[in-house]
């Protein structure tokens, strides 16, 4: 009830503008410091808004808070998509098709959903930071808010950082990118007034990451020795994990000698710091890796907090807006009240074919020749329902308590926001850059023993890096992790190949990053905030998908 009250009381922020009235008459830091109940309520509002925020009042079914934003990024790289193989998949039921089919992504398109969600999340953290101030009694509350704020700004920095990409259909695209190099998003803090917000330009990469690191540094001080009371409260492990993500971004080749002016580490120095922080995250978290049963359990698989999860989002029946405004309605095939039964969201045929039969994750993917008897230990569906799904559907996420038809029970799930496994993959990649392919390959083989007892890797050179990212993508399918890696590394995609199970609209092939990984600022924000001088160019329909006759 307290969580619901705090969410109901939250005022929707438009764009970057902060109301000038201090928290609409909310309690002062002294008052909150005298009332643990009030302080707990202020903290609870942050993770509650994360899973309940709805910008458009139910108009769009892909608008259900932070988890919906994570799904978008996996669609943007073609990692999660509706499989059309043989039968079952229907692209028109996929509410996230914009991000895969590259349409309506300009300033007047769907990008507003991303922008306004993130800045509403940021407002919830700014409100608490403002109330806490320097009150020593509220240090933990401030640390929690600053860790969340760092999470949000780190996402925004990486989404909007306009890195070079090639558009074959928009010749002006590359030229437009050259004029905005190194710009991220406006920084809005607890000190930002309405007047300042109306003239608030995009922060440079240096400004943004210095701001993020300052928040993380303060959060570490505030949360030193803090024992996680609830799975959605940040800890020292989570903060080090955010440091690791940030330094991995700065390690990318695009950021070496490009105007950092010594303010931030880049290249190998950044990768070394990423490795160190990943190791610290594992040290604080205990380093557990999800087991086969935790992956494959048909009732609790990827819907229940386990020791490997550093940070989680947790839904309850009371926080579910509708049967369609929830994670399970989209990424859970067995949630028969949602879209999953129609879309058959799954993996690429190439991903499936490259998986060893001894990799237990393959047992959760319906193969082209998989019968119900083959799969019945991996699903709670009956044979008739199972037959509805296209080959390559991934049964990774399960409905809450295994409920297939009750949306308030099936939607009551926990979702990982950061897992130990991500930290192990950061270690691997950092080792590749710092020490070479052999060191990275050894770490990869060591980790993969937890997924496939027969796994081995004989690749060398850049192929080791490609294998690390491929395994990381499958491991974190649907968790919104890997687009940032592919964008940072200038990696391409191959969705148009002979025998592909992608719909034609999503058959993109590229040698490097895709243009729509550089997100646009919505027109509404440009009109309210005159300080924004340059927007990222519109990436919509910037590539032609591969047609049937050209598949190779």
Short mmCIF file of C-alpha atoms in Angstrom, two decimals:
data_model
loop_
_atom_site.label_atom_id
_atom_site.label_comp_id
_atom_site.label_asym_id
_atom_site.label_seq_id
_atom_site.Cartn_x
_atom_site.Cartn_y
_atom_site.Cartn_z
CA UNK A 1 0.00 0.00 0.00
CA UNK A 2 2.86 2.34 0.80
CA UNK A 3 4.45 1.70 -2.58
CA UNK A 4 1.15 2.29 -4.35
CA UNK A 5 0.68 5.53 -2.42
CA UNK A 6 4.12 6.82 -3.36
CA UNK A 7 3.60 5.98 -7.03
CA UNK A 8 0.18 7.60 -7.04
CA UNK A 9 1.63 10.74 -5.52
CA UNK A 10 4.41 11.02 -8.07
CA UNK A 11 4.00 13.95 -10.42
CA UNK A 12 4.69 13.18 -14.08
CA UNK A 13 7.58 15.29 -15.35
CA UNK A 14 7.44 16.50 -18.92
CA UNK A 15 10.80 16.41 -20.58
CA UNK A 16 13.57 17.73 -18.41
CA UNK A 17 11.56 20.32 -16.51
CA UNK A 18 11.55 20.15 -12.73
CA UNK A 19 8.74 21.89 -10.89
CA UNK A 20 9.90 24.95 -9.02
CA UNK A 21 7.79 24.14 -5.96
CA UNK A 22 10.03 22.05 -3.74
CA UNK A 23 8.61 18.51 -3.97
CA UNK A 24 5.04 19.85 -3.93
CA UNK A 25 5.17 20.37 -0.19
CA UNK A 26 6.84 17.04 0.62
CA UNK A 27 8.51 16.51 3.96
CA UNK A 28 11.82 18.22 4.68
CA UNK A 29 15.01 16.25 5.28
CA UNK A 30 14.72 16.91 9.02
CA UNK A 31 11.14 15.63 9.10
CA UNK A 32 11.99 12.55 7.07
CA UNK A 33 15.05 11.90 9.23
CA UNK A 34 12.80 11.75 12.28
CA UNK A 35 10.46 9.22 10.64
CA UNK A 36 11.84 5.90 9.39
CA UNK A 37 8.42 5.16 7.90
CA UNK A 38 8.52 8.29 5.77
CA UNK A 39 12.10 7.59 4.69
CA UNK A 40 11.19 4.06 3.66
CA UNK A 41 8.32 5.46 1.63
CA UNK A 42 10.61 7.84 -0.23
CA UNK A 43 12.98 4.97 -1.08
CA UNK A 44 10.15 2.64 -2.09
CA UNK A 45 8.86 5.11 -4.66
CA UNK A 46 12.01 4.76 -6.82
CA UNK A 47 11.84 1.01 -7.62
CA UNK A 48 8.04 1.23 -7.69
CA UNK A 49 8.03 3.89 -10.41
CA UNK A 50 10.62 1.86 -12.30
CA UNK A 51 8.10 -0.95 -12.86
CA UNK A 52 4.84 1.01 -12.99
CA UNK A 53 5.61 4.19 -14.92
CA UNK A 54 3.25 4.61 -17.85
CA UNK A 55 3.83 7.71 -19.95
CA UNK A 56 0.85 7.42 -22.27
CA UNK A 57 -1.82 6.29 -19.84
CA UNK A 58 -2.24 2.82 -21.27
CA UNK A 59 -2.39 3.80 -24.92
CA UNK A 60 0.68 1.76 -25.84
CA UNK A 61 1.17 -1.77 -24.60
CA UNK A 62 4.96 -1.45 -24.85
CA UNK A 63 4.90 1.26 -22.17
CA UNK A 64 5.31 -0.41 -18.79
CA UNK A 65 8.37 1.17 -17.24
CA UNK A 66 12.02 0.22 -17.26
CA UNK A 67 11.62 -3.45 -18.28
CA UNK A 68 9.96 -2.32 -21.52
CA UNK A 69 12.99 -0.16 -22.32
CA UNK A 70 15.28 -3.16 -21.91
CA UNK A 71 13.20 -5.18 -24.38
CA UNK A 72 13.55 -2.38 -26.93
CA UNK A 73 17.32 -2.57 -27.05
CA UNK A 74 17.31 -6.32 -27.71
CA UNK A 75 14.86 -5.76 -30.54
CA UNK A 76 17.13 -3.06 -31.96
CA UNK A 77 19.96 -5.56 -32.43
CA UNK A 78 17.71 -8.33 -33.76
CA UNK A 79 18.42 -10.47 -30.71
CA UNK A 80 14.75 -10.70 -29.71
CA UNK A 81 12.26 -10.85 -32.57
CA UNK A 82 9.16 -12.73 -33.80
CA UNK A 83 10.24 -15.92 -35.53
CA UNK A 84 8.41 -16.57 -38.79
CA UNK A 85 9.82 -20.04 -39.39
CA UNK A 86 7.17 -22.33 -40.85
CA UNK A 87 4.26 -21.13 -38.69
CA UNK A 88 3.38 -19.48 -35.42
CA UNK A 89 5.19 -16.14 -35.36
CA UNK A 90 3.15 -13.05 -36.18
CA UNK A 91 5.12 -9.82 -36.46
CA UNK A 92 2.04 -7.61 -36.15
CA UNK A 93 1.45 -8.67 -32.56
CA UNK A 94 4.97 -7.61 -31.61
CA UNK A 95 4.59 -4.28 -29.80
CA UNK A 96 8.32 -3.59 -30.10
CA UNK A 97 8.61 -4.02 -33.85
CA UNK A 98 9.53 -0.32 -34.34
CA UNK A 99 13.00 -0.96 -32.93
CA UNK A 100 13.69 -3.97 -35.13
CA UNK A 101 12.08 -2.77 -38.35
CA UNK A 102 13.59 0.77 -38.00
CA UNK A 103 10.47 2.84 -38.56
CA UNK A 104 9.01 5.81 -36.67
CA UNK A 105 12.22 6.34 -34.71
CA UNK A 106 12.63 10.05 -35.47
CA UNK A 107 11.83 13.05 -33.24
CA UNK A 108 8.07 12.72 -33.76
CA UNK A 109 8.06 8.94 -33.36
CA UNK A 110 8.25 6.34 -30.64
CA UNK A 111 11.48 7.74 -29.17
CA UNK A 112 9.42 9.98 -26.87
CA UNK A 113 8.48 6.91 -24.86
CA UNK A 114 12.13 6.30 -24.05
CA UNK A 115 12.97 9.91 -23.23
CA UNK A 116 10.06 10.68 -20.93
CA UNK A 117 10.28 7.40 -19.08
CA UNK A 118 13.94 7.92 -18.25
CA UNK A 119 13.48 11.50 -17.10
CA UNK A 120 10.53 10.49 -14.94
CA UNK A 121 12.74 7.84 -13.33
CA UNK A 122 15.42 10.49 -12.82
CA UNK A 123 12.88 12.84 -11.24
CA UNK A 124 12.05 10.20 -8.62
CA UNK A 125 15.72 10.01 -7.66
CA UNK A 126 16.18 13.78 -7.68
CA UNK A 127 13.21 14.21 -5.36
CA UNK A 128 14.73 11.88 -2.77
CA UNK A 129 18.24 13.34 -3.13
CA UNK A 130 16.80 16.80 -2.57
CA UNK A 131 15.02 15.71 0.60
CA UNK A 132 18.05 13.82 1.94
CA UNK A 133 20.54 16.61 1.38
CA UNK A 134 23.57 16.13 3.63
CA UNK A 135 21.54 14.66 6.48
CA UNK A 136 23.76 11.91 7.90
CA UNK A 137 20.70 10.01 9.09
CA UNK A 138 19.58 9.68 5.46
CA UNK A 139 22.91 8.67 3.92
CA UNK A 140 21.67 5.22 2.87
CA UNK A 141 18.61 6.74 1.22
CA UNK A 142 20.79 9.21 -0.68
CA UNK A 143 23.13 6.41 -1.74
CA UNK A 144 20.26 4.31 -3.08
CA UNK A 145 18.89 7.28 -5.04
CA UNK A 146 22.28 8.18 -6.49
CA UNK A 147 22.97 4.58 -7.57
CA UNK A 148 19.65 4.51 -9.41
CA UNK A 149 20.33 7.92 -10.96
CA UNK A 150 23.71 6.69 -12.19
CA UNK A 151 22.00 3.66 -13.76
CA UNK A 152 19.60 5.87 -15.68
CA UNK A 153 22.15 8.42 -16.88
CA UNK A 154 24.56 5.68 -17.91
CA UNK A 155 21.84 4.15 -20.08
CA UNK A 156 20.98 7.53 -21.58
CA UNK A 157 24.61 8.41 -22.24
CA UNK A 158 25.12 5.21 -24.20
CA UNK A 159 21.80 5.36 -26.04
CA UNK A 160 22.19 8.95 -27.24
CA UNK A 161 25.97 9.07 -27.79
CA UNK A 162 25.97 9.54 -31.61
CA UNK A 163 28.60 7.06 -32.79
CA UNK A 164 29.42 6.67 -36.46
CA UNK A 165 27.05 4.46 -38.45
CA UNK A 166 26.33 4.03 -42.14
CA UNK A 167 22.92 4.71 -43.66
CA UNK A 168 22.55 3.61 -47.27
CA UNK A 169 19.11 5.22 -47.63
CA UNK A 170 19.76 8.55 -45.87
CA UNK A 171 22.88 10.09 -47.43
CA UNK A 172 22.74 13.02 -45.01
CA UNK A 173 22.98 10.76 -41.96
CA UNK A 174 26.77 10.43 -41.67
CA UNK A 175 27.33 14.16 -42.24
CA UNK A 176 24.83 15.02 -39.52
CA UNK A 177 26.60 12.72 -37.07
CA UNK A 178 29.90 14.51 -37.59
CA UNK A 179 28.44 17.75 -36.19
CA UNK A 180 27.35 16.27 -32.86
CA UNK A 181 30.23 14.02 -31.89
CA UNK A 182 30.53 13.38 -28.17
CA UNK A 183 27.15 14.78 -27.09
CA UNK A 184 24.88 12.83 -24.73
CA UNK A 185 21.77 14.22 -22.99
CA UNK A 186 20.93 17.17 -20.71
CA UNK A 187 21.78 16.62 -17.05
CA UNK A 188 18.89 17.34 -14.68
CA UNK A 189 19.62 17.24 -10.96
CA UNK A 190 17.80 18.12 -7.77
CA UNK A 191 19.08 21.67 -8.28
CA UNK A 192 17.66 22.14 -11.78
CA UNK A 193 14.91 24.74 -11.85
CA UNK A 194 12.28 25.13 -14.53
CA UNK A 195 14.12 28.10 -16.03
CA UNK A 196 17.39 26.14 -16.20
CA UNK A 197 15.62 23.15 -17.75
CA UNK A 198 14.32 25.34 -20.56
CA UNK A 199 17.87 26.17 -21.61
CA UNK A 200 19.74 22.96 -20.86
CA UNK A 201 21.98 21.69 -23.65
CA UNK A 202 23.23 18.16 -24.11
CA UNK A 203 26.15 17.32 -21.85
CA UNK A 204 29.40 16.30 -23.47
CA UNK A 205 30.60 12.77 -22.92
CA UNK A 206 33.20 14.07 -20.46
CA UNK A 207 30.65 16.05 -18.48
CA UNK A 208 28.22 13.17 -18.37
CA UNK A 209 30.64 10.48 -17.25
CA UNK A 210 32.22 12.75 -14.66
CA UNK A 211 28.70 13.33 -13.32
CA UNK A 212 27.94 9.60 -13.29
CA UNK A 213 31.20 8.78 -11.53
CA UNK A 214 30.52 11.46 -8.91
CA UNK A 215 27.15 9.85 -8.17
CA UNK A 216 28.70 6.40 -7.97
CA UNK A 217 31.48 7.62 -5.69
CA UNK A 218 28.98 9.18 -3.28
CA UNK A 219 26.76 6.09 -3.45
CA UNK A 220 29.69 3.87 -2.47
CA UNK A 221 30.41 6.04 0.56
CA UNK A 222 26.75 6.08 1.59
CA UNK A 223 26.24 2.34 1.14
CA UNK A 224 29.51 1.04 2.56
CA UNK A 225 28.68 -2.15 4.42
CA UNK A 226 25.01 -1.90 3.45
CA UNK A 227 23.24 -5.28 3.46
CA UNK A 228 20.62 -5.49 0.71
CA UNK A 229 17.27 -5.36 2.49
CA UNK A 230 15.24 -5.95 -0.67
CA UNK A 231 16.33 -7.25 -4.09
CA UNK A 232 15.56 -3.90 -5.73
CA UNK A 233 17.82 -1.86 -3.45
CA UNK A 234 21.35 -1.13 -4.74
CA UNK A 235 24.41 -2.48 -2.98
CA UNK A 236 28.16 -2.06 -3.28
CA UNK A 237 28.12 -4.92 -5.80
CA UNK A 238 25.63 -3.07 -8.00
CA UNK A 239 27.61 0.17 -7.83
CA UNK A 240 30.83 -1.57 -8.86
CA UNK A 241 28.85 -3.24 -11.64
CA UNK A 242 27.78 0.17 -12.93
CA UNK A 243 31.39 1.35 -12.78
CA UNK A 244 32.33 -1.71 -14.85
CA UNK A 245 29.66 -0.96 -17.47
CA UNK A 246 30.77 2.67 -17.68
CA UNK A 247 34.46 1.92 -18.09
CA UNK A 248 33.73 -0.72 -20.74
CA UNK A 249 31.96 1.99 -22.73
CA UNK A 250 34.92 4.34 -22.43
CA UNK A 251 37.28 1.58 -23.54
CA UNK A 252 35.79 1.52 -27.03
CA UNK A 253 38.01 2.57 -29.92
CA UNK A 254 35.73 5.51 -30.75
CA UNK A 255 36.75 7.20 -27.52
CA UNK A 256 40.53 6.88 -27.78
CA UNK A 257 42.20 10.25 -28.50
CA UNK A 258 38.90 11.84 -29.48
CA UNK A 259 38.93 14.87 -27.23
CA UNK A 260 38.78 13.36 -23.75
CA UNK A 261 41.72 15.62 -22.91
CA UNK A 262 42.86 13.39 -20.11
CA UNK A 263 39.67 13.90 -18.12
CA UNK A 264 38.57 10.29 -18.40
CA UNK A 265 40.40 7.02 -18.96
CA UNK A 266 39.99 5.41 -22.37
CA UNK A 267 41.29 2.39 -24.24
CA UNK A 268 43.27 -0.15 -22.23
CA UNK A 269 43.23 2.01 -19.09
CA UNK A 270 39.42 2.01 -19.13
CA UNK A 271 39.27 -1.74 -19.79
CA UNK A 272 41.58 -2.35 -16.84
CA UNK A 273 39.30 -0.32 -14.58
CA UNK A 274 36.26 -2.17 -15.91
CA UNK A 275 37.92 -5.48 -15.08
CA UNK A 276 38.80 -4.32 -11.56
CA UNK A 277 35.27 -3.13 -10.83
CA UNK A 278 33.71 -6.31 -12.27
CA UNK A 279 35.91 -8.32 -9.93
CA UNK A 280 34.85 -6.15 -6.99
CA UNK A 281 31.19 -6.59 -7.93
CA UNK A 282 31.67 -10.36 -7.87
CA UNK A 283 33.53 -10.13 -4.59
CA UNK A 284 30.69 -8.21 -2.92
CA UNK A 285 27.94 -10.34 -4.47
CA UNK A 286 29.54 -13.71 -3.82
CA UNK A 287 29.97 -14.52 -7.51
CA UNK A 288 27.22 -17.13 -7.83
CA UNK A 289 26.24 -18.27 -11.34
CA UNK A 290 22.71 -19.36 -12.18
CA UNK A 291 22.30 -23.13 -12.19
CA UNK A 292 20.64 -25.28 -14.81
CA UNK A 293 17.54 -25.72 -12.64
CA UNK A 294 17.27 -21.97 -12.04
CA UNK A 295 17.30 -21.52 -15.81
CA UNK A 296 15.04 -24.39 -16.83
CA UNK A 297 12.50 -24.70 -14.01
CA UNK A 298 9.08 -24.38 -15.66
CA UNK A 299 7.59 -22.60 -12.66
CA UNK A 300 10.39 -20.36 -11.34
CA UNK A 301 12.69 -19.94 -14.36
CA UNK A 302 13.77 -16.31 -14.69
CA UNK A 303 10.92 -15.03 -12.58
CA UNK A 304 12.39 -15.55 -9.10
CA UNK A 305 15.33 -13.82 -7.43
CA UNK A 306 18.39 -16.07 -7.09
CA UNK A 307 21.87 -15.42 -5.60
CA UNK A 308 23.37 -14.63 -9.03
CA UNK A 309 21.12 -11.58 -9.40
CA UNK A 310 22.89 -8.47 -8.13
CA UNK A 311 19.87 -6.23 -8.66
CA UNK A 312 16.26 -6.99 -9.53
CA UNK A 313 12.95 -5.44 -10.44
CA UNK A 314 10.03 -7.05 -8.64
CA UNK A 315 6.38 -6.95 -9.68
CA UNK A 316 3.50 -7.79 -7.38
CA UNK A 317 -0.12 -8.34 -8.36
CA UNK A 318 -0.89 -4.86 -7.01
CA UNK A 319 1.63 -3.14 -9.30
CA UNK A 320 0.34 -4.63 -12.57
CA UNK A 321 -1.48 -2.08 -14.74
CA UNK A 322 -3.17 -4.58 -17.08
CA UNK A 323 -2.74 -7.98 -18.68
CA UNK A 324 -0.76 -6.37 -21.53
CA UNK A 325 1.22 -3.68 -19.67
CA UNK A 326 3.66 -6.14 -18.15
CA UNK A 327 6.86 -8.00 -19.03
CA UNK A 328 5.25 -11.45 -19.02
CA UNK A 329 2.72 -10.46 -21.67
CA UNK A 330 5.55 -9.98 -24.17
CA UNK A 331 8.53 -12.20 -23.35
CA UNK A 332 6.80 -15.17 -21.73
CA UNK A 333 5.45 -17.61 -24.34
CA UNK A 334 3.43 -19.50 -21.73
CA UNK A 335 1.54 -16.37 -20.61
CA UNK A 336 -1.52 -17.14 -22.69
CA UNK A 337 -3.14 -13.82 -21.79
CA UNK A 338 -0.46 -11.81 -23.62
CA UNK A 339 1.20 -11.31 -26.98
CA UNK A 340 3.86 -14.02 -26.59
CA UNK A 341 1.55 -16.79 -27.77
CA UNK A 342 1.20 -14.95 -31.09
CA UNK A 343 4.69 -13.52 -31.68
CA UNK A 344 6.88 -16.55 -30.92
CA UNK A 345 9.76 -14.33 -29.85
CA UNK A 346 12.94 -16.28 -30.22
CA UNK A 347 16.49 -16.60 -31.46
CA UNK A 348 18.09 -16.60 -34.87
CA UNK A 349 18.32 -19.92 -36.70
CA UNK A 350 22.08 -19.35 -36.83
CA UNK A 351 22.25 -19.00 -33.06
CA UNK A 352 20.30 -22.24 -32.61
CA UNK A 353 22.38 -24.15 -35.14
CA UNK A 354 25.62 -23.06 -33.47
CA UNK A 355 24.49 -24.29 -30.05
CA UNK A 356 25.73 -27.65 -28.88
CA UNK A 357 23.07 -30.19 -27.91
CA UNK A 358 24.81 -30.43 -24.55
CA UNK A 359 24.21 -26.74 -23.81
CA UNK A 360 21.15 -26.83 -21.53
CA UNK A 361 19.94 -23.46 -22.83
CA UNK A 362 19.21 -25.14 -26.16
CA UNK A 363 16.61 -27.30 -24.40
CA UNK A 364 14.54 -24.12 -23.88
CA UNK A 365 14.40 -23.30 -27.60
CA UNK A 366 11.86 -25.03 -29.82
CA UNK A 367 13.86 -26.46 -32.71
CA UNK A 368 12.61 -26.95 -36.27
CA UNK A 369 12.11 -30.66 -35.67
CA UNK A 370 11.20 -30.52 -31.98
CA UNK A 371 8.10 -32.53 -31.04
CA UNK A 372 5.98 -32.04 -27.96
CA UNK A 373 7.40 -35.22 -26.46
CA UNK A 374 10.90 -33.82 -26.98
CA UNK A 375 9.98 -30.57 -25.23
CA UNK A 376 7.39 -31.53 -22.62
CA UNK A 377 9.91 -31.44 -19.77
CA UNK A 378 10.77 -27.86 -20.73
CA UNK A 379 7.26 -26.42 -20.79
CA UNK A 380 4.06 -26.44 -18.76
CA UNK A 381 2.00 -26.06 -21.93
CA UNK A 382 -0.23 -28.80 -23.24
CA UNK A 383 0.47 -30.24 -26.68
CA UNK A 384 -2.16 -28.18 -28.48
CA UNK A 385 -0.87 -24.90 -27.06
CA UNK A 386 2.75 -25.85 -27.75
CA UNK A 387 1.92 -26.44 -31.42
CA UNK A 388 1.02 -22.74 -31.79
CA UNK A 389 4.63 -21.63 -31.48
CA UNK A 390 7.08 -21.24 -34.34
CA UNK A 391 10.46 -22.96 -34.30
CA UNK A 392 13.20 -21.02 -32.52
CA UNK A 393 10.82 -19.64 -29.87
CA UNK A 394 12.80 -19.18 -26.64
CA UNK A 395 11.08 -20.35 -23.45
CA UNK A 396 13.47 -18.49 -21.14
CA UNK A 397 11.09 -16.41 -19.02
CA UNK A 398 8.22 -18.10 -17.16
CA UNK A 399 4.95 -16.63 -15.88
CA UNK A 400 4.80 -15.93 -12.17
CA UNK A 401 3.97 -19.08 -10.19
CA UNK A 402 3.54 -20.81 -13.56
CA UNK A 403 0.16 -19.11 -14.06
CA UNK A 404 -0.68 -19.25 -17.76
CA UNK A 405 -4.08 -17.55 -17.79
CA UNK A 406 -4.22 -15.31 -14.70
CA UNK A 407 -2.43 -12.08 -15.64
CA UNK A 408 -2.22 -10.73 -12.09
CA UNK A 409 -0.42 -13.88 -10.93
CA UNK A 410 1.54 -14.55 -14.11
CA UNK A 411 2.73 -10.96 -14.22
CA UNK A 412 3.97 -10.98 -10.62
CA UNK A 413 7.60 -11.76 -11.42
CA UNK A 414 11.11 -10.70 -10.56
CA UNK A 415 13.44 -9.65 -13.37
CA UNK A 416 17.23 -9.27 -13.29
CA UNK A 417 18.62 -5.77 -13.80
CA UNK A 418 22.19 -6.94 -13.23
CA UNK A 419 23.57 -10.45 -12.89
CA UNK A 420 26.94 -11.82 -11.89
CA UNK A 421 27.16 -13.42 -15.32
CA UNK A 422 27.48 -9.98 -16.91
CA UNK A 423 30.48 -9.28 -14.70
CA UNK A 424 32.16 -12.51 -15.81
CA UNK A 425 31.68 -11.51 -19.44
CA UNK A 426 33.15 -8.08 -18.71
CA UNK A 427 36.18 -9.83 -17.22
CA UNK A 428 36.53 -11.93 -20.37
CA UNK A 429 36.31 -9.05 -22.79
CA UNK A 430 38.61 -6.84 -20.74
CA UNK A 431 41.14 -9.69 -20.66
CA UNK A 432 40.89 -9.92 -24.45
CA UNK A 433 41.79 -6.25 -24.90
CA UNK A 434 44.45 -6.18 -22.19
CA UNK A 435 46.11 -9.60 -22.38
CA UNK A 436 45.06 -11.13 -25.69
CA UNK A 437 42.80 -13.84 -27.05
CA UNK A 438 44.30 -16.76 -25.10
CA UNK A 439 43.57 -15.22 -21.70
CA UNK A 440 40.03 -14.34 -22.75
CA UNK A 441 39.44 -17.78 -24.24
CA UNK A 442 40.46 -19.46 -20.97
CA UNK A 443 37.96 -17.37 -19.03
CA UNK A 444 35.24 -18.08 -21.58
CA UNK A 445 35.78 -21.84 -21.39
CA UNK A 446 35.79 -21.67 -17.61
CA UNK A 447 32.47 -19.83 -17.55
CA UNK A 448 30.81 -21.94 -20.24
CA UNK A 449 31.38 -25.10 -18.21
CA UNK A 450 28.35 -23.85 -16.27
CA UNK A 451 26.23 -24.01 -19.42
CA UNK A 452 27.72 -26.85 -21.46
CA UNK A 453 30.02 -29.43 -19.89
CA UNK A 454 31.46 -30.23 -23.33
CA UNK A 455 32.10 -26.65 -24.40
CA UNK A 456 35.44 -25.75 -25.90
CA UNK A 457 36.68 -22.87 -28.00
CA UNK A 458 39.44 -23.14 -30.60
CA UNK A 459 39.03 -19.67 -32.06
CA UNK A 460 41.78 -17.12 -32.20
CA UNK A 461 42.11 -13.38 -32.62
CA UNK A 462 38.98 -11.32 -33.13
CA UNK A 463 36.88 -14.48 -33.42
CA UNK A 464 37.34 -14.95 -29.67
CA UNK A 465 35.82 -11.52 -29.06
CA UNK A 466 32.94 -12.36 -31.40
CA UNK A 467 32.30 -15.59 -29.52
CA UNK A 468 32.32 -13.78 -26.16
CA UNK A 469 29.69 -11.30 -27.37
CA UNK A 470 27.61 -14.06 -29.00
CA UNK A 471 27.55 -16.08 -25.78
CA UNK A 472 26.83 -12.96 -23.75
CA UNK A 473 23.91 -12.13 -26.05
CA UNK A 474 22.34 -15.57 -25.64
CA UNK A 475 22.99 -15.58 -21.90
CA UNK A 476 21.28 -12.20 -21.51
CA UNK A 477 18.57 -12.64 -24.17
CA UNK A 478 15.70 -10.30 -23.32
CA UNK A 479 17.60 -8.52 -20.53
CA UNK A 480 18.65 -5.43 -22.47
CA UNK A 481 22.41 -5.81 -21.98
CA UNK A 482 24.18 -6.47 -25.26
CA UNK A 483 23.17 -3.61 -27.56
CA UNK A 484 25.55 -1.38 -25.61
CA UNK A 485 28.40 -3.81 -26.29
CA UNK A 486 27.64 -4.06 -29.99
CA UNK A 487 27.33 -0.29 -30.32
CA UNK A 488 30.56 0.28 -28.41
CA UNK A 489 32.48 -2.31 -30.46
CA UNK A 490 31.03 -1.18 -33.82
CA UNK A 491 29.71 -4.69 -34.43
CA UNK A 492 27.34 -5.46 -37.27
CA UNK A 493 24.36 -7.77 -37.56
CA UNK A 494 23.40 -10.49 -40.01
CA UNK A 495 19.69 -11.17 -40.10
CA UNK A 496 19.38 -11.70 -43.86
CA UNK A 497 20.83 -15.13 -44.63
CA UNK A 498 19.70 -18.22 -46.50
CA UNK A 499 17.13 -20.06 -44.40
CA UNK A 500 16.58 -17.02 -42.17
CA UNK A 501 13.69 -17.04 -39.71
CA UNK A 502 13.47 -13.22 -39.65
CA UNK A 503 10.57 -11.48 -41.31
CA UNK A 504 11.77 -9.55 -44.35
CA UNK A 505 11.34 -6.17 -42.63
CA UNK A 506 13.95 -7.18 -40.07
CA UNK A 507 16.52 -8.74 -42.39
CA UNK A 508 19.31 -6.23 -41.91
CA UNK A 509 22.94 -6.97 -42.66
CA UNK A 510 25.68 -4.54 -41.72
CA UNK A 511 29.44 -4.46 -41.23
CA UNK A 512 29.17 -2.06 -38.29
CA UNK A 513 26.70 -0.56 -35.84
CA UNK A 514 23.19 0.24 -37.03
CA UNK A 515 22.03 3.88 -37.26
CA UNK A 516 19.03 3.35 -34.97
CA UNK A 517 21.32 2.53 -32.05
CA UNK A 518 21.79 6.31 -31.86
CA UNK A 519 18.48 7.37 -30.30
CA UNK A 520 16.68 10.64 -31.19
CA UNK A 521 15.49 13.33 -28.78
CA UNK A 522 11.71 13.82 -29.16
CA UNK A 523 10.32 16.94 -30.77
CA UNK A 524 8.40 17.88 -27.65
CA UNK A 525 11.63 18.20 -25.70
CA UNK A 526 13.26 20.26 -28.44
CA UNK A 527 10.34 22.70 -28.31
CA UNK A 528 10.44 23.02 -24.51
CA UNK A 529 14.21 23.08 -24.12
CA UNK A 530 15.75 25.75 -26.34
CA UNK A 531 19.21 24.90 -25.03
CA UNK A 532 19.44 21.75 -27.16
CA UNK A 533 21.30 22.87 -30.27
CA UNK A 534 21.64 19.58 -32.16
CA UNK A 535 19.56 16.41 -32.23
CA UNK A 536 20.72 13.03 -33.46
CA UNK A 537 19.64 12.51 -37.08
CA UNK A 538 16.52 10.47 -37.80
CA UNK A 539 17.60 6.83 -38.35
CA UNK A 540 14.23 5.59 -39.58
CA UNK A 541 14.35 3.43 -42.71
CA UNK A 542 18.06 4.06 -43.06
CA UNK A 543 18.82 0.58 -44.43
CA UNK A 544 17.06 -1.63 -46.94
CA UNK A 545 16.25 -5.10 -45.61
CA UNK A 546 17.57 -8.06 -47.58
CA UNK A 547 14.96 -9.46 -49.96
CA UNK A 548 14.34 -13.16 -50.60
CA UNK A 549 16.22 -13.14 -53.90
CA UNK A 550 19.35 -11.71 -52.26
CA UNK A 551 19.64 -14.13 -49.33
CA UNK A 552 22.99 -15.89 -49.17
#
